[in-house]
PDB file of C-alpha atoms in Angstrom:
ATOM      1  CA  MET A 522      31.741 -65.154  26.392  1.00 42.00           C
ATOM      2  CA  CYS A 523      32.276 -62.793  22.857  1.00 45.00           C
ATOM      3  CA  GLN A 524      34.336 -64.163  19.839  1.00 43.00           C
ATOM      4  CA  ASN A 525      33.924 -61.304  17.129  1.00 45.00           C
ATOM      5  CA  GLY A 526      31.538 -58.943  19.096  1.00 47.00           C
ATOM      6  CA  THR A 527      28.680 -61.918  19.971  1.00 45.00           C
ATOM      7  CA  PRO A 528      28.057 -63.406  22.647  1.00 46.00           C
ATOM      8  CA  LEU A 529      28.241 -67.247  22.422  1.00 45.00           C
ATOM      9  CA  VAL A 530      25.384 -68.020  25.080  1.00 46.00           C
ATOM     10  CA  SER A 531      22.672 -65.385  22.297  1.00 45.00           C
ATOM     11  CA  ASN A 532      24.595 -67.316  19.718  1.00 62.00           C
ATOM     12  CA  GLU A 533      22.801 -70.521  20.677  1.00 71.00           C
ATOM     13  CA  LEU A 534      19.245 -69.689  21.072  1.00 84.00           C
ATOM     14  CA  ALA A 535      19.196 -66.462  18.862  1.00 91.00           C
ATOM     15  CA  PRO A 536      21.196 -65.547  15.785  1.00 93.00           C
ATOM     16  CA  PHE A 537      23.337 -62.529  15.821  1.00 94.00           C
ATOM     17  CA  VAL A 538      22.491 -60.373  12.747  1.00 94.00           C
ATOM     18  CA  PRO A 539      24.769 -57.699  11.905  1.00 93.00           C
ATOM     19  CA  TRP A 540      22.480 -53.953  12.708  1.00 91.00           C
ATOM     20  CA  SER A 541      22.345 -53.182   8.259  1.00 91.00           C
ATOM     21  CA  ASN A 542      20.662 -56.026   7.821  1.00 93.00           C
ATOM     22  CA  PHE A 543      18.585 -56.160  10.610  1.00 93.00           C
ATOM     23  CA  MET A 544      17.539 -52.957   9.881  1.00 90.00           C
ATOM     24  CA  SER A 545      16.791 -53.633   6.561  1.00 90.00           C
ATOM     25  CA  GLY A 546      14.444 -56.008   7.611  1.00 91.00           C
ATOM     26  CA  PHE A 547      12.883 -54.655  10.600  1.00 92.00           C
ATOM     27  CA  LYS A 548       8.962 -53.579   9.322  1.00 89.00           C
ATOM     28  CA  PHE A 549       7.007 -51.604  11.940  1.00 90.00           C
ATOM     29  CA  LYS A 550       3.434 -50.883  11.477  1.00 92.00           C
ATOM     30  CA  GLN A 551       1.683 -47.740  12.204  1.00 93.00           C
ATOM     31  CA  GLY A 552      -0.854 -48.980  15.385  1.00 95.00           C
ATOM     32  CA  GLU A 553       2.204 -51.262  16.842  1.00 96.00           C
ATOM     33  CA  HIS A 554       3.796 -50.933  19.898  1.00 96.00           C
ATOM     34  CA  VAL A 555       7.706 -50.460  20.588  1.00 96.00           C
ATOM     35  CA  LEU A 556       9.363 -50.802  23.857  1.00 96.00           C
ATOM     36  CA  MET A 557      13.366 -50.643  25.000  1.00 96.00           C
ATOM     37  CA  ILE A 558      14.585 -51.217  28.033  1.00 96.00           C
ATOM     38  CA  ALA A 559      18.286 -51.025  28.463  1.00 95.00           C
ATOM     39  CA  PRO A 560      20.810 -49.193  31.411  1.00 92.00           C
ATOM     40  CA  THR A 561      21.864 -45.833  30.623  1.00 88.00           C
ATOM     41  CA  GLY A 562      25.122 -45.794  28.321  1.00 87.00           C
ATOM     42  CA  MET A 563      23.755 -48.797  26.043  1.00 89.00           C
ATOM     43  CA  GLY A 564      22.414 -47.877  23.531  1.00 86.00           C
ATOM     44  CA  LYS A 565      18.967 -47.094  23.949  1.00 89.00           C
ATOM     45  CA  THR A 566      18.727 -43.270  22.184  1.00 84.00           C
ATOM     46  CA  VAL A 567      20.854 -44.408  19.712  1.00 85.00           C
ATOM     47  CA  LEU A 568      18.059 -46.979  18.932  1.00 90.00           C
ATOM     48  CA  ALA A 569      14.996 -44.668  19.380  1.00 89.00           C
ATOM     49  CA  LYS A 570      16.165 -42.353  16.622  1.00 87.00           C
ATOM     50  CA  ARG A 571      16.365 -45.504  14.616  1.00 88.00           C
ATOM     51  CA  VAL A 572      13.609 -46.141  14.919  1.00 90.00           C
ATOM     52  CA  LEU A 573      11.717 -42.728  14.454  1.00 90.00           C
ATOM     53  CA  ASN A 574      14.154 -42.558  11.213  1.00 87.00           C
ATOM     54  CA  TYR A 575      12.048 -45.292  10.173  1.00 87.00           C
ATOM     55  CA  ARG A 576       9.372 -43.762  10.897  1.00 87.00           C
ATOM     56  CA  GLU A 577      10.487 -40.816   9.229  1.00 86.00           C
ATOM     57  CA  SER A 578      10.735 -42.165   6.061  1.00 83.00           C
ATOM     58  CA  ARG A 579       7.385 -43.348   5.644  1.00 82.00           C
ATOM     59  CA  HIS A 580       6.090 -39.941   6.382  1.00 78.00           C
ATOM     60  CA  ALA A 581       4.584 -40.699   9.726  1.00 83.00           C
ATOM     61  CA  TYR A 582       2.938 -37.767  12.540  1.00 91.00           C
ATOM     62  CA  ILE A 583       5.598 -38.475  14.874  1.00 93.00           C
ATOM     63  CA  CYS A 584       5.825 -36.985  18.811  1.00 93.00           C
ATOM     64  CA  VAL A 585       8.854 -36.478  21.277  1.00 94.00           C
ATOM     65  CA  MET A 586       7.954 -36.260  24.613  1.00 94.00           C
ATOM     66  CA  ALA A 587      10.838 -34.793  26.448  1.00 93.00           C
ATOM     67  CA  THR A 588      11.258 -35.255  29.990  1.00 92.00           C
ATOM     68  CA  LYS A 589      14.099 -34.019  30.800  1.00 90.00           C
ATOM     69  CA  PRO A 590      15.335 -30.027  31.410  1.00 90.00           C
ATOM     70  CA  VAL A 591      18.191 -30.717  29.165  1.00 89.00           C
ATOM     71  CA  ASP A 592      18.768 -33.254  26.909  1.00 87.00           C
ATOM     72  CA  GLU A 593      21.986 -32.724  23.971  1.00 86.00           C
ATOM     73  CA  GLU A 594      20.532 -35.999  21.656  1.00 84.00           C
ATOM     74  CA  LEU A 595      16.908 -34.784  21.511  1.00 87.00           C
ATOM     75  CA  SER A 596      17.666 -31.405  21.014  1.00 88.00           C
ATOM     76  CA  GLU A 597      19.609 -33.095  17.648  1.00 88.00           C
ATOM     77  CA  LEU A 598      15.999 -34.221  16.092  1.00 89.00           C
ATOM     78  CA  GLU A 599      15.824 -30.005  15.297  1.00 87.00           C
ATOM     79  CA  ARG A 600      17.501 -29.487  13.562  1.00 85.00           C
ATOM     80  CA  ARG A 601      15.362 -33.103  11.166  1.00 84.00           C
ATOM     81  CA  ARG A 602      12.575 -30.254  10.933  1.00 87.00           C
ATOM     82  CA  TYR A 603      11.399 -31.612  14.491  1.00 91.00           C
ATOM     83  CA  MET A 604       9.085 -28.262  15.769  1.00 90.00           C
ATOM     84  CA  ARG A 605       9.596 -27.839  19.482  1.00 91.00           C
ATOM     85  CA  VAL A 606       6.527 -26.614  21.787  1.00 89.00           C
ATOM     86  CA  LYS A 607       5.696 -26.515  25.180  1.00 87.00           C
ATOM     87  CA  ASP A 608       2.204 -28.024  25.186  1.00 80.00           C
ATOM     88  CA  ASN A 609       0.181 -28.954  22.477  1.00 67.00           C
ATOM     89  CA  LYS A 610      -2.470 -25.765  21.633  1.00 69.00           C
ATOM     90  CA  ILE A 611      -0.760 -24.576  18.520  1.00 61.00           C
ATOM     91  CA  TRP A 612      -0.661 -27.034  16.289  1.00 66.00           C
ATOM     92  CA  THR A 613      -1.970 -30.079  14.123  1.00 68.00           C
ATOM     93  CA  ALA A 614      -0.601 -33.058  12.042  1.00 69.00           C
ATOM     94  CA  ALA A 615      -1.081 -31.477   8.891  1.00 69.00           C
ATOM     95  CA  SER A 616       1.570 -28.516   9.638  1.00 75.00           C
ATOM     96  CA  TYR A 617       3.644 -30.095  12.106  1.00 81.00           C
ATOM     97  CA  PRO A 618       3.849 -33.783  11.350  1.00 88.00           C
ATOM     98  CA  ARG A 619       6.867 -34.188  13.048  1.00 91.00           C
ATOM     99  CA  LEU A 620       6.664 -32.351  17.179  1.00 91.00           C
ATOM    100  CA  LEU A 621       9.140 -32.313  19.820  1.00 93.00           C
ATOM    101  CA  LEU A 622       6.943 -31.809  22.934  1.00 94.00           C
ATOM    102  CA  TRP A 623       9.229 -29.959  25.361  1.00 93.00           C
ATOM    103  CA  PRO A 624       7.576 -28.926  28.402  1.00 92.00           C
ATOM    104  CA  ASP A 625       9.227 -26.330  31.638  1.00 89.00           C
ATOM    105  CA  ALA A 626      11.693 -29.130  33.624  1.00 85.00           C
ATOM    106  CA  GLY A 627      14.108 -28.859  36.284  1.00 81.00           C
ATOM    107  CA  SER A 628      11.470 -27.552  38.871  1.00 85.00           C
ATOM    108  CA  PHE A 629       8.979 -29.622  41.431  1.00 89.00           C
ATOM    109  CA  ASP A 630       6.825 -26.207  40.959  1.00 86.00           C
ATOM    110  CA  ASN A 631       7.082 -27.397  36.928  1.00 87.00           C
ATOM    111  CA  LEU A 632       5.444 -31.282  37.600  1.00 91.00           C
ATOM    112  CA  SER A 633       2.038 -30.627  37.319  1.00 92.00           C
ATOM    113  CA  GLU A 634       2.430 -29.135  34.595  1.00 91.00           C
ATOM    114  CA  GLN A 635       4.393 -30.914  32.920  1.00 93.00           C
ATOM    115  CA  ARG A 636       1.772 -33.775  33.367  1.00 95.00           C
ATOM    116  CA  LYS A 637      -1.086 -31.408  32.337  1.00 93.00           C
ATOM    117  CA  ARG A 638       0.713 -30.904  28.934  1.00 93.00           C
ATOM    118  CA  PHE A 639       2.102 -34.568  28.148  1.00 95.00           C
ATOM    119  CA  ARG A 640      -1.499 -35.933  29.141  1.00 95.00           C
ATOM    120  CA  SER A 641      -3.632 -33.337  26.637  1.00 92.00           C
ATOM    121  CA  ALA A 642      -1.230 -34.151  24.131  1.00 92.00           C
ATOM    122  CA  LEU A 643      -1.747 -37.197  24.195  1.00 94.00           C
ATOM    123  CA  GLN A 644      -5.744 -37.410  24.426  1.00 93.00           C
ATOM    124  CA  GLY A 645      -5.414 -34.956  21.611  1.00 91.00           C
ATOM    125  CA  MET A 646      -2.964 -37.433  19.707  1.00 92.00           C
ATOM    126  CA  TRP A 647      -5.153 -40.875  20.715  1.00 94.00           C
ATOM    127  CA  LYS A 648      -8.525 -38.764  19.436  1.00 92.00           C
ATOM    128  CA  ALA A 649      -6.799 -37.287  15.994  1.00 90.00           C
ATOM    129  CA  GLY A 650      -5.484 -41.526  15.383  1.00 92.00           C
ATOM    130  CA  LYS A 651      -1.786 -42.985  13.296  1.00 92.00           C
ATOM    131  CA  TRP A 652       0.640 -40.965  15.802  1.00 94.00           C
ATOM    132  CA  THR A 653       3.788 -42.617  16.584  1.00 95.00           C
ATOM    133  CA  VAL A 654       4.417 -41.141  20.274  1.00 96.00           C
ATOM    134  CA  HIS A 655       7.954 -41.450  21.517  1.00 95.00           C
ATOM    135  CA  LEU A 656       7.753 -41.973  25.515  1.00 95.00           C
ATOM    136  CA  ASN A 657      10.892 -40.956  26.403  1.00 89.00           C
ATOM    137  CA  GLU A 658      11.706 -42.103  29.771  1.00 90.00           C
ATOM    138  CA  LEU A 659       8.764 -44.247  30.868  1.00 94.00           C
ATOM    139  CA  ARG A 660       9.312 -44.800  34.383  1.00 94.00           C
ATOM    140  CA  TYR A 661       8.807 -40.945  34.850  1.00 94.00           C
ATOM    141  CA  LEU A 662       6.133 -40.285  32.549  1.00 96.00           C
ATOM    142  CA  THR A 663       4.167 -42.998  34.301  1.00 95.00           C
ATOM    143  CA  ASP A 664       5.472 -42.849  38.271  1.00 95.00           C
ATOM    144  CA  ASN A 665       6.999 -39.446  38.591  1.00 93.00           C
ATOM    145  CA  LEU A 666       3.901 -37.685  36.714  1.00 95.00           C
ATOM    146  CA  GLY A 667       1.680 -39.341  37.731  1.00 96.00           C
ATOM    147  CA  LEU A 668       0.720 -40.689  34.282  1.00 97.00           C
ATOM    148  CA  LYS A 669       0.420 -44.932  33.963  1.00 96.00           C
ATOM    149  CA  ARG A 670      -3.461 -44.751  34.310  1.00 96.00           C
ATOM    150  CA  GLU A 671      -3.797 -42.626  30.989  1.00 97.00           C
ATOM    151  CA  ILE A 672      -0.966 -44.516  29.462  1.00 97.00           C
ATOM    152  CA  ASN A 673      -1.561 -48.388  29.965  1.00 97.00           C
ATOM    153  CA  THR A 674      -4.842 -47.106  28.453  1.00 97.00           C
ATOM    154  CA  LEU A 675      -3.279 -46.358  25.700  1.00 97.00           C
ATOM    155  CA  TYR A 676      -1.120 -49.042  24.946  1.00 97.00           C
ATOM    156  CA  LEU A 677      -4.453 -51.427  25.712  1.00 96.00           C
ATOM    157  CA  GLN A 678      -6.702 -49.065  23.066  1.00 96.00           C
ATOM    158  CA  ALA A 679      -4.448 -46.589  20.930  1.00 95.00           C
ATOM    159  CA  ARG A 680      -4.251 -49.522  18.620  1.00 94.00           C
ATOM    160  CA  SER A 681      -7.529 -49.368  17.216  1.00 93.00           C
ATOM    161  CA  SER A 682      -6.879 -45.646  16.270  1.00 94.00           C
ATOM    162  CA  LYS A 683      -3.671 -46.432  14.860  1.00 95.00           C
ATOM    163  CA  MET A 684      -1.762 -44.849  17.517  1.00 96.00           C
ATOM    164  CA  SER A 685       1.376 -46.428  17.709  1.00 96.00           C
ATOM    165  CA  LEU A 686       4.070 -45.875  21.343  1.00 97.00           C
ATOM    166  CA  ILE A 687       8.060 -46.143  21.723  1.00 96.00           C
ATOM    167  CA  GLY A 688       8.616 -46.583  25.054  1.00 95.00           C
ATOM    168  CA  GLU A 689      11.339 -46.393  26.764  1.00 94.00           C
ATOM    169  CA  THR A 690      12.478 -47.132  30.094  1.00 94.00           C
ATOM    170  CA  GLN A 691      16.142 -48.251  31.914  1.00 94.00           C
ATOM    171  CA  ARG A 692      14.828 -52.078  33.737  1.00 94.00           C
ATOM    172  CA  PRO A 693      12.826 -54.697  33.040  1.00 94.00           C
ATOM    173  CA  ARG A 694      11.093 -54.180  36.114  1.00 92.00           C
ATOM    174  CA  SER A 695       9.737 -50.464  35.435  1.00 89.00           C
ATOM    175  CA  VAL A 696       7.675 -51.641  32.989  1.00 92.00           C
ATOM    176  CA  PRO A 697       3.679 -51.764  32.737  1.00 90.00           C
ATOM    177  CA  LEU A 698       2.411 -55.009  31.899  1.00 91.00           C
ATOM    178  CA  GLU A 699       0.475 -53.465  29.881  1.00 94.00           C
ATOM    179  CA  ALA A 700       3.188 -52.525  27.624  1.00 94.00           C
ATOM    180  CA  PHE A 701       4.908 -56.366  28.044  1.00 92.00           C
ATOM    181  CA  SER A 702       1.667 -57.673  26.481  1.00 93.00           C
ATOM    182  CA  GLN A 703       0.520 -55.083  24.450  1.00 95.00           C
ATOM    183  CA  SER A 704       3.754 -54.073  22.044  1.00 96.00           C
ATOM    184  CA  SER A 705       5.074 -56.065  18.889  1.00 96.00           C
ATOM    185  CA  HIS A 706       8.741 -55.430  19.367  1.00 96.00           C
ATOM    186  CA  VAL A 707      10.292 -55.681  22.236  1.00 97.00           C
ATOM    187  CA  PHE A 708      14.494 -54.713  22.497  1.00 97.00           C
ATOM    188  CA  PHE A 709      16.235 -55.447  25.990  1.00 96.00           C
ATOM    189  CA  GLY A 710      19.456 -54.544  26.333  1.00 95.00           C
ATOM    190  CA  PRO A 711      22.091 -55.939  28.898  1.00 94.00           C
ATOM    191  CA  CYS A 712      20.346 -57.766  32.078  1.00 94.00           C
ATOM    192  CA  ARG A 713      21.694 -59.032  34.758  1.00 93.00           C
ATOM    193  CA  ASP A 714      19.471 -58.699  37.795  1.00 94.00           C
ATOM    194  CA  ASP A 715      17.729 -61.055  39.263  1.00 94.00           C
ATOM    195  CA  GLU A 716      14.352 -59.330  39.825  1.00 93.00           C
ATOM    196  CA  ASP A 717      14.689 -57.721  36.170  1.00 94.00           C
ATOM    197  CA  LEU A 718      14.982 -60.490  34.697  1.00 94.00           C
ATOM    198  CA  LYS A 719      11.454 -62.004  36.482  1.00 92.00           C
ATOM    199  CA  ARG A 720       9.806 -59.050  35.100  1.00 91.00           C
ATOM    200  CA  ILE A 721      10.751 -60.028  32.010  1.00 92.00           C
ATOM    201  CA  SER A 722       7.009 -62.953  30.959  1.00 88.00           C
ATOM    202  CA  GLY A 723       4.368 -62.188  28.322  1.00 88.00           C
ATOM    203  CA  ILE A 724       5.554 -60.915  25.760  1.00 91.00           C
ATOM    204  CA  GLY A 725       2.937 -62.043  23.162  1.00 90.00           C
ATOM    205  CA  ASN A 726       4.419 -65.696  21.148  1.00 92.00           C
ATOM    206  CA  ALA A 727       8.119 -65.504  22.554  1.00 92.00           C
ATOM    207  CA  ASN A 728       9.613 -67.880  24.721  1.00 93.00           C
ATOM    208  CA  PRO A 729      10.497 -65.776  28.062  1.00 93.00           C
ATOM    209  CA  LYS A 730      13.255 -68.612  29.497  1.00 93.00           C
ATOM    210  CA  ILE A 731      15.198 -67.892  26.019  1.00 93.00           C
ATOM    211  CA  VAL A 732      14.367 -63.733  26.345  1.00 94.00           C
ATOM    212  CA  ARG A 733      16.209 -64.133  30.127  1.00 94.00           C
ATOM    213  CA  ILE A 734      19.410 -66.217  29.532  1.00 93.00           C
ATOM    214  CA  VAL A 735      19.751 -63.611  25.440  1.00 94.00           C
ATOM    215  CA  VAL A 736      19.578 -60.853  27.228  1.00 94.00           C
ATOM    216  CA  GLN A 737      22.097 -62.131  30.282  1.00 93.00           C
ATOM    217  CA  GLY A 738      25.018 -62.732  27.831  1.00 91.00           C
ATOM    218  CA  LEU A 739      24.863 -60.008  25.853  1.00 93.00           C
ATOM    219  CA  GLU A 740      27.250 -56.811  26.483  1.00 91.00           C
ATOM    220  CA  ARG A 741      27.547 -52.564  26.008  1.00 90.00           C
ATOM    221  CA  TYR A 742      25.515 -52.315  22.503  1.00 91.00           C
ATOM    222  CA  GLN A 743      23.958 -54.954  21.879  1.00 94.00           C
ATOM    223  CA  PHE A 744      20.171 -55.519  21.669  1.00 95.00           C
ATOM    224  CA  ALA A 745      18.085 -58.890  21.835  1.00 96.00           C
ATOM    225  CA  TYR A 746      15.048 -57.879  19.751  1.00 96.00           C
ATOM    226  CA  VAL A 747      11.753 -60.296  20.402  1.00 96.00           C
ATOM    227  CA  ASN A 748       8.991 -59.883  17.441  1.00 96.00           C
ATOM    228  CA  ALA A 749       6.038 -60.731  20.064  1.00 94.00           C
ATOM    229  CA  VAL A 750       3.969 -62.470  17.133  1.00 93.00           C
ATOM    230  CA  THR A 751       6.041 -64.314  15.624  1.00 94.00           C
ATOM    231  CA  GLY A 752       8.998 -65.200  18.858  1.00 94.00           C
ATOM    232  CA  ASN A 753      11.564 -64.834  17.203  1.00 93.00           C
ATOM    233  CA  VAL A 754      14.587 -63.846  19.445  1.00 95.00           C
ATOM    234  CA  VAL A 755      17.382 -62.554  17.504  1.00 95.00           C
ATOM    235  CA  VAL A 756      20.425 -60.657  18.711  1.00 95.00           C
ATOM    236  CA  THR A 757      22.336 -56.897  17.090  1.00 94.00           C
ATOM    237  CA  LYS A 758      24.437 -54.224  17.705  1.00 93.00           C
ATOM    238  CA  THR A 759      23.777 -50.727  17.655  1.00 88.00           C
ATOM    239  CA  GLN A 760      26.296 -48.572  15.325  1.00 76.00           C
ATOM    240  CA  PRO A 761      26.200 -45.070  15.862  1.00 64.00           C
ATOM    241  CA  PHE A 762      23.985 -42.847  13.836  1.00 53.00           C
ATOM    242  CA  THR A 763      24.063 -38.802  13.074  1.00 52.00           C
ATOM    243  CA  LEU A 764      21.261 -36.809  12.033  1.00 45.00           C
ATOM    244  CA  ALA A 765      21.513 -36.384   8.137  1.00 46.00           C
ATOM    245  CA  LYS A 766      20.421 -32.681   7.231  1.00 45.00           C
ATOM    246  CA  ALA A 767      16.634 -32.520   6.433  1.00 44.00           C
ATOM    247  CA  SER A 768      15.771 -31.998   2.735  1.00 39.00           C
TER     248      SER A 768
END
């Protein structure tokens, strides 16, 4: 299936772009939404770090919503001057432009408190505008915490306040239709499940049939990037990413 690390089916339908070339040309404007879909262990976290780093370089206000009790990958963000907090009562964008919002988790008793704090933060950042919010584990937020209505509303309306959402989840079937239709940039990891493939649709001007064929031919750490505005599809492969010390 592969030659020099590039799936042949993707070469036929979407050009392969080396990672460094892809990132040098990647443009993500404030107010646009990004969606990342890939199984565990396929490079989603590396990709998310790259996109967050891109927003950091443009001095954006960033909030990462951490949902797991322990996550070593997200803990590394504290080295980049992300302020780790449990709620949204003690910060402003001016004082803490990089936030790691991490309410207590790991117990059924914490679910209602998690929901309350994430919901309050989303409401506050929507009102303030110009925030970039990383929704780690999108399905957990929408289904387990019952924030589907709030998150769908943000996908539909937050663009007007220049609020950007970076949604991350494992399967296409877990993605709200609003996230597909309103995201300007969509990254797909490998997918060969028929039900998941059927769910890939409504991505701007992209041809869903082409996207489905391309993602079936991807290998580990490869992503199909879909620009929903132009309809263009390219394939790239993530590279290891180490968070450098913040200056």
